[in-house]
């Protein structure tokens, strides 16, 4: 029997587990999918916006894999500085596949970034997704802001801008936690600015996400035609035709918005203005009364290398709430090699490299392997490559002696894994909570509540 631990229960980890048990080269494989959280599904549960129900339905596919008799889910098991180390895992399993994602957000690196009122988009997403580690209460001074700036023009930026601009009543049918729902309903935000340093033809958002902004009934989208005119593809049919199809569609969407006439200032409890801005680079967050009060941007223009350069002219955008959404970075796990420049684990076809040589029994997949790129489906070929390498190594790996019962060893070592029945109990508790509130299932947002539900 080949025993494999997969660290991380997001898509890359679940796809790796699925490939391991459904191949035919090694007849007897058993997989434990370990996660620090008591809940599975990774960013599908804690990163996909609550109003993206179609994407969140991917949980049903992941569930089918985790219900396989040859796969066991072990939540509430930490791997890293305060939990199991690589050596301990290799005493329990013949092989370990690390699928730990990219947990840290990128910083802007500008003065004033740490002022109160300035946060990472990751923190905001964690808060409205009910992640038990969410560090900030956005129901306080943060959402008392009248103007919010979201820095970035990728899908995460689009998500947080949309949640800020959406009417809270639209979120009642989702699983957003009750506290976040109440805070969003009481939000004072009336102006949302989503700002990118480059133009729409280079932005990273997908067209479907972008169009959702225009479909909001609670907000009007505003685009300045003068900013679009700086994009070389905006006024040149030949340049636009040379773009990838997705970028060309994005340009068409913002062109449509720019050609509309704004109806006037945002007024009332349900009307917001969502400004989509381009060619502005943040250079400083300005204080007002000890909190962030504005963002100073430098105007940029395209350069000759596909990037942008500063012009030396500046614009201050009022903002009492700033959310940076400029990307993610992987985080080193103690005892494992790490490339700080790329934020990934060194590997060859998924085999972890130590001092340039494959480390027997150690593998990697997902963002920690390739960097935070691609969509959820990108994890399938990524995991497939890694599993193929592991299966090639299986004869040598399975010859090594490991623990007969890893779960018993974990419990003996003081760990309290939440197994699949515990997760089902959490699901039942969230359904009961939603029923008591007149809603569908509502997420439990704290560690104590999750672990109590799992035990009950």
XYZ file of C-alpha atoms in Angstrom:
456
model
C 0.000 0.000 0.000
C 1.207 3.494 -0.873
C 0.218 6.083 1.733
C 0.220 9.716 0.582
C -0.501 12.943 2.454
C -1.791 15.911 0.475
C -1.336 19.146 2.419
C -4.110 21.529 1.452
C -7.738 20.788 0.533
C -8.259 23.423 -2.142
C -8.662 22.515 -5.810
C -4.994 21.643 -6.414
C -4.921 19.317 -3.407
C -8.225 17.630 -4.204
C -7.294 17.195 -7.856
C -4.003 15.602 -6.785
C -5.854 13.225 -4.435
C -8.298 12.317 -7.207
C -5.527 11.566 -9.708
C -3.701 9.431 -7.154
C -6.572 7.066 -6.415
C -7.975 6.877 -9.936
C -4.828 5.874 -11.773
C -4.062 2.270 -12.644
C -0.262 2.035 -12.308
C -0.243 1.601 -8.523
C -3.125 -0.658 -7.449
C -3.416 0.245 -3.757
C -3.144 3.936 -2.812
C -4.578 5.624 0.280
C -4.598 9.408 0.596
C -5.130 11.717 3.543
C -5.952 15.327 2.628
C -4.707 17.510 5.483
C -5.827 21.072 6.127
C -5.095 23.563 8.889
C -8.768 24.586 8.858
C -11.562 22.264 9.996
C -13.298 22.889 6.653
C -12.256 21.658 3.193
C -12.189 23.337 -0.241
C -9.612 26.082 0.379
C -10.189 29.230 -1.670
C -13.402 27.821 -3.138
C -14.903 28.235 0.333
C -12.835 31.154 1.594
C -11.846 33.082 -1.535
C -14.678 32.923 -4.054
C -17.105 35.807 -3.559
C -20.409 34.762 -1.931
C -22.449 36.028 -4.904
C -20.510 33.798 -7.324
C -22.711 30.798 -6.674
C -21.860 29.003 -9.923
C -18.151 28.946 -9.083
C -18.873 28.046 -5.468
C -20.866 25.059 -6.739
C -17.489 23.548 -7.626
C -17.543 22.403 -3.988
C -19.914 19.648 -5.107
C -17.244 18.254 -7.445
C -14.582 18.470 -4.755
C -16.962 16.782 -2.298
C -17.344 13.793 -4.606
C -13.583 13.266 -4.530
C -13.287 13.619 -0.753
C -16.101 11.108 -0.218
C -14.089 8.389 -1.972
C -13.357 5.539 0.457
C -9.681 5.674 -0.445
C -9.397 9.332 0.588
C -9.680 10.729 4.098
C -10.096 14.388 5.058
C -8.171 15.500 8.158
C -8.954 19.100 9.045
C -7.600 21.075 12.006
C -4.119 19.645 11.348
C -1.458 22.306 10.983
C 1.683 21.759 8.969
C 4.459 24.250 9.546
C 6.015 26.263 12.352
C 3.330 25.359 14.924
C 2.445 21.911 13.647
C 3.824 18.946 11.793
C 7.195 19.294 10.095
C 8.334 17.632 6.859
C 10.316 14.959 8.706
C 7.310 14.001 10.837
C 5.086 13.732 7.775
C 7.549 11.388 6.076
C 7.451 9.168 9.163
C 3.686 8.840 8.651
C 3.417 8.718 4.849
C 5.439 7.382 1.933
C 4.975 10.673 0.074
C 3.734 14.185 0.786
C 2.274 16.576 -1.802
C 2.329 20.202 -0.629
C -0.599 22.208 -2.066
C -0.504 25.154 0.331
C -1.264 27.981 -2.106
C -0.013 31.553 -1.809
C -1.219 32.905 1.504
C 0.363 36.368 1.661
C -0.756 39.446 -0.245
C 1.694 41.694 -2.052
C 2.317 45.121 -0.582
C 2.381 48.448 -2.389
C 5.631 49.602 -0.806
C 4.520 53.249 -0.522
C 4.471 55.693 2.427
C 1.322 55.563 4.540
C 0.444 51.994 3.564
C 0.036 50.991 7.225
C -2.310 53.825 8.202
C -5.576 52.775 9.862
C -8.132 52.277 7.130
C -5.594 50.718 4.753
C -5.987 46.959 4.356
C -5.206 44.140 1.991
C -8.059 42.910 -0.168
C -7.195 39.470 1.232
C -8.327 40.595 4.681
C -11.582 41.976 3.312
C -12.271 38.795 1.325
C -11.498 36.664 4.403
C -13.914 38.767 6.454
C -16.915 38.494 4.154
C -16.062 34.827 3.460
C -16.111 34.002 7.217
C -12.507 32.799 7.368
C -11.820 32.086 11.066
C -8.477 33.929 10.854
C -9.975 37.127 9.402
C -8.033 39.786 11.359
C -10.171 42.897 10.903
C -13.678 43.956 11.825
C -14.808 45.819 8.725
C -18.068 46.603 10.447
C -16.425 49.427 12.425
C -14.629 52.531 11.157
C -13.640 50.870 7.859
C -17.151 50.734 6.397
C -18.005 54.112 7.878
C -15.950 55.492 4.978
C -17.776 57.434 2.302
C -15.129 56.815 -0.353
C -13.159 53.602 -0.906
C -10.211 52.994 -3.229
C -9.433 49.488 -4.497
C -5.919 49.358 -5.946
C -5.620 46.764 -8.701
C -7.523 45.656 -11.792
C -7.561 41.876 -11.448
C -10.474 39.635 -10.512
C -9.894 40.053 -6.764
C -10.122 43.829 -7.182
C -13.323 43.419 -9.187
C -14.770 41.152 -6.478
C -14.136 43.521 -3.577
C -15.279 46.557 -5.572
C -18.494 44.716 -6.454
C -19.163 43.679 -2.843
C -18.605 47.269 -1.681
C -21.004 48.590 -4.327
C -23.655 45.854 -4.145
C -26.837 46.284 -2.130
C -26.622 44.125 1.011
C -30.113 42.728 0.355
C -28.672 41.011 -2.721
C -26.329 39.053 -0.436
C -29.012 37.702 1.918
C -29.496 34.629 -0.269
C -25.765 33.795 -0.068
C -23.770 32.212 2.776
C -22.113 35.489 3.830
C -21.881 35.523 7.651
C -24.593 37.425 9.475
C -22.225 39.953 11.040
C -20.716 40.862 7.677
C -24.180 41.117 6.120
C -25.270 43.577 8.806
C -22.086 45.626 8.444
C -22.440 45.819 4.659
C -26.075 46.886 5.055
C -24.939 49.747 7.325
C -21.985 50.688 5.103
C -21.440 54.391 4.488
C -19.487 53.791 1.275
C -21.001 55.721 -1.626
C -18.011 56.136 -3.939
C -15.812 53.201 -4.988
C -12.701 53.751 -7.114
C -11.030 50.715 -8.715
C -7.660 51.915 -9.967
C -4.970 50.347 -12.164
C -1.552 51.626 -13.176
C -1.951 50.379 -16.742
C -4.744 50.480 -19.297
C -7.779 48.255 -19.909
C -6.057 46.305 -22.680
C -3.478 45.087 -20.120
C -5.768 44.567 -17.119
C -5.957 41.074 -15.590
C -9.690 40.818 -14.924
C -11.844 38.442 -16.937
C -14.650 39.818 -19.073
C -17.370 37.940 -17.203
C -16.268 39.463 -13.885
C -16.010 42.904 -15.453
C -19.510 42.781 -16.936
C -20.942 41.949 -13.517
C -20.033 45.451 -12.376
C -22.253 46.922 -15.065
C -25.117 44.634 -14.010
C -25.296 46.034 -10.463
C -28.655 47.658 -9.739
C -27.233 49.544 -6.765
C -24.333 51.291 -8.503
C -23.511 53.230 -11.632
C -20.190 52.472 -13.340
C -18.218 55.505 -14.526
C -15.202 55.463 -16.872
C -13.351 58.582 -18.010
C -12.933 58.541 -21.829
C -9.771 60.638 -21.484
C -8.112 57.845 -19.494
C -9.069 55.234 -22.063
C -7.644 57.406 -24.838
C -4.176 56.806 -23.342
C -4.455 53.104 -24.169
C -2.816 52.489 -27.573
C -5.503 49.937 -28.450
C -8.426 52.239 -27.627
C -8.274 54.454 -30.698
C -6.519 52.057 -33.061
C -8.540 49.250 -34.667
C -5.321 47.569 -35.811
C -3.831 47.626 -32.288
C -7.107 46.361 -30.803
C -7.277 43.532 -33.351
C -3.794 42.403 -32.311
C -4.894 41.903 -28.690
C -5.851 38.484 -27.277
C -9.603 37.951 -27.522
C -10.167 38.338 -23.761
C -8.334 41.675 -23.633
C -10.239 42.886 -26.676
C -13.546 42.030 -24.992
C -12.472 43.875 -21.839
C -11.681 46.958 -23.898
C -15.113 46.782 -25.534
C -16.832 46.637 -22.129
C -15.074 49.698 -20.696
C -15.565 51.528 -24.004
C -19.313 51.051 -23.593
C -19.174 52.458 -20.071
C -17.096 55.439 -21.160
C -19.625 56.359 -23.831
C -22.467 56.623 -21.314
C -23.336 59.923 -19.664
C -23.291 59.790 -15.831
C -26.674 60.529 -14.330
C -25.360 62.749 -11.537
C -23.875 62.397 -8.056
C -24.543 59.282 -6.026
C -27.408 59.880 -3.588
C -29.582 57.866 -1.243
C -29.002 54.669 0.686
C -28.870 52.314 -2.288
C -27.171 54.393 -4.995
C -23.406 54.240 -5.351
C -20.911 55.374 -7.945
C -18.218 52.895 -9.068
C -15.316 54.588 -10.858
C -13.082 52.346 -12.979
C -9.769 54.223 -13.357
C -6.649 53.560 -15.439
C -3.083 54.823 -15.827
C -2.709 55.849 -12.182
C 0.090 54.502 -9.967
C -0.187 54.836 -6.144
C 2.754 56.705 -4.629
C 1.486 57.584 -1.123
C -1.439 57.169 1.241
C -2.229 60.502 2.882
C -3.346 60.808 6.499
C -6.332 62.710 7.810
C -6.927 62.699 11.563
C -4.670 59.691 12.100
C -6.378 57.553 9.443
C -6.048 57.303 5.709
C -7.819 60.205 4.039
C -6.698 60.025 0.415
C -4.472 58.187 -2.035
C -1.962 60.133 -4.095
C -1.542 58.703 -7.587
C 0.977 59.538 -10.268
C -0.409 59.698 -13.777
C 1.230 57.103 -16.055
C 1.439 56.652 -19.814
C 2.399 53.605 -21.882
C 6.111 53.138 -22.556
C 7.745 51.396 -25.491
C 8.160 48.057 -23.699
C 4.547 47.199 -22.926
C 4.638 48.800 -19.473
C 4.061 52.311 -18.177
C 6.170 55.238 -17.021
C 5.375 58.071 -14.661
C 4.631 61.561 -15.958
C 5.381 63.586 -12.835
C 1.772 64.738 -12.512
C -0.314 63.677 -9.540
C -3.917 63.291 -8.453
C -5.258 62.838 -4.911
C -8.348 60.618 -4.643
C -10.243 60.985 -1.343
C -10.565 57.653 0.463
C -11.202 56.655 4.056
C -10.889 52.972 3.109
C -8.110 51.578 0.899
C -7.914 47.946 -0.208
C -4.833 46.745 -2.090
C -5.416 43.902 -4.547
C -2.097 43.668 -6.355
C -1.427 39.947 -6.104
C -0.410 37.115 -3.772
C 2.849 35.525 -2.725
C 3.698 32.079 -1.431
C 4.962 31.666 2.126
C 7.901 29.472 3.138
C 7.149 26.378 5.217
C 9.814 25.657 7.866
C 12.016 22.775 6.858
C 11.205 23.016 3.145
C 13.151 24.791 0.395
C 11.733 28.105 -0.837
C 12.548 30.564 -3.587
C 11.910 33.970 -2.022
C 12.156 35.731 -5.381
C 9.312 33.812 -7.013
C 7.461 32.885 -3.816
C 7.431 29.229 -4.853
C 8.959 25.917 -3.833
C 11.791 24.768 -6.148
C 10.737 21.686 -8.104
C 11.241 19.619 -11.222
C 7.951 18.353 -12.688
C 6.469 18.590 -9.178
C 9.362 16.882 -7.350
C 10.637 19.155 -4.572
C 14.285 20.059 -5.084
C 16.723 20.299 -2.185
C 20.081 21.737 -3.220
C 19.092 21.138 -6.822
C 18.275 17.430 -6.432
C 14.834 15.767 -6.073
C 13.953 15.084 -2.441
C 12.527 11.540 -2.126
C 8.872 11.558 -1.133
C 8.324 15.349 -1.328
C 6.167 16.919 -4.048
C 4.396 20.185 -4.748
C 1.346 21.353 -6.730
C -0.788 24.479 -7.131
C 0.236 28.082 -6.540
C 3.160 27.169 -4.290
C 4.500 25.231 -7.294
C 3.893 27.644 -10.172
C 3.033 30.985 -8.522
C -0.414 32.623 -8.156
C -1.426 32.367 -11.798
C -4.267 30.855 -13.777
C -7.844 29.981 -12.887
C -9.221 27.105 -10.813
C -9.068 24.759 -13.800
C -5.343 25.451 -14.221
C -4.786 23.279 -11.156
C -5.851 20.130 -13.031
C -2.849 19.778 -15.377
C -0.589 21.120 -12.636
C -1.680 18.353 -10.227
C -1.603 15.750 -13.012
C 2.063 16.467 -13.735
C 2.996 16.161 -10.073
C 1.077 12.913 -9.585
C 2.737 11.446 -12.671
C 6.133 12.122 -11.093
C 5.045 10.617 -7.776
C 3.747 7.457 -9.455
C 7.027 7.026 -11.324
C 8.765 7.081 -7.944
C 6.192 4.842 -6.229
C 8.165 1.545 -6.249
C 11.019 3.082 -4.274
C 8.721 5.134 -2.045
C 6.466 2.244 -1.004
C 9.461 0.178 0.123
C 10.051 2.556 3.015
C 8.387 1.685 6.349
C 5.845 4.203 7.659
C 3.191 4.288 10.397
C 0.394 1.751 10.100
C -2.241 4.243 11.302
C -1.326 7.910 10.697
C -4.519 9.196 12.328
C -3.780 7.331 15.553
C -0.238 8.719 15.491
C -1.570 12.243 15.023
C -3.941 11.879 17.945
C -1.172 10.437 20.113
C 0.906 13.500 19.260
C -1.771 15.886 20.554
C -3.490 16.734 17.267
C -7.270 16.740 17.100
C -8.115 16.129 13.456
C -11.589 16.932 12.213
C -12.534 14.047 9.939
C -15.257 13.980 7.298
C -18.155 13.387 9.734
C -16.969 16.457 11.667
C -17.100 18.539 8.505
C -20.616 17.253 7.783
C -21.582 18.341 11.293
C -20.268 21.853 10.521
C -22.369 21.908 7.357
C -25.436 20.866 9.345
C -24.777 23.568 11.953
C -24.462 26.225 9.231
C -27.745 25.090 7.702
C -29.409 25.305 11.110
C -27.937 28.761 11.695
C -29.255 29.988 8.359
C -32.693 28.525 9.070
C -32.840 30.384 12.376
C -32.093 33.634 10.504
C -34.574 33.027 7.705
C -31.756 32.439 5.235
C -30.060 29.540 3.489
C -26.874 28.097 5.042
C -24.827 30.796 6.785
C -21.123 30.347 7.479
C -19.801 30.105 11.021
C -17.006 32.717 11.171
C -14.900 31.714 14.194
C -12.660 28.867 15.317
C -14.610 28.148 18.491
C -17.901 27.883 16.631
C -16.463 25.653 13.908
C -14.772 23.253 16.313
C -17.826 23.114 18.560
C -19.987 22.295 15.546
C -17.542 19.612 14.400
C -17.579 18.002 17.828
C -21.347 18.146 18.065
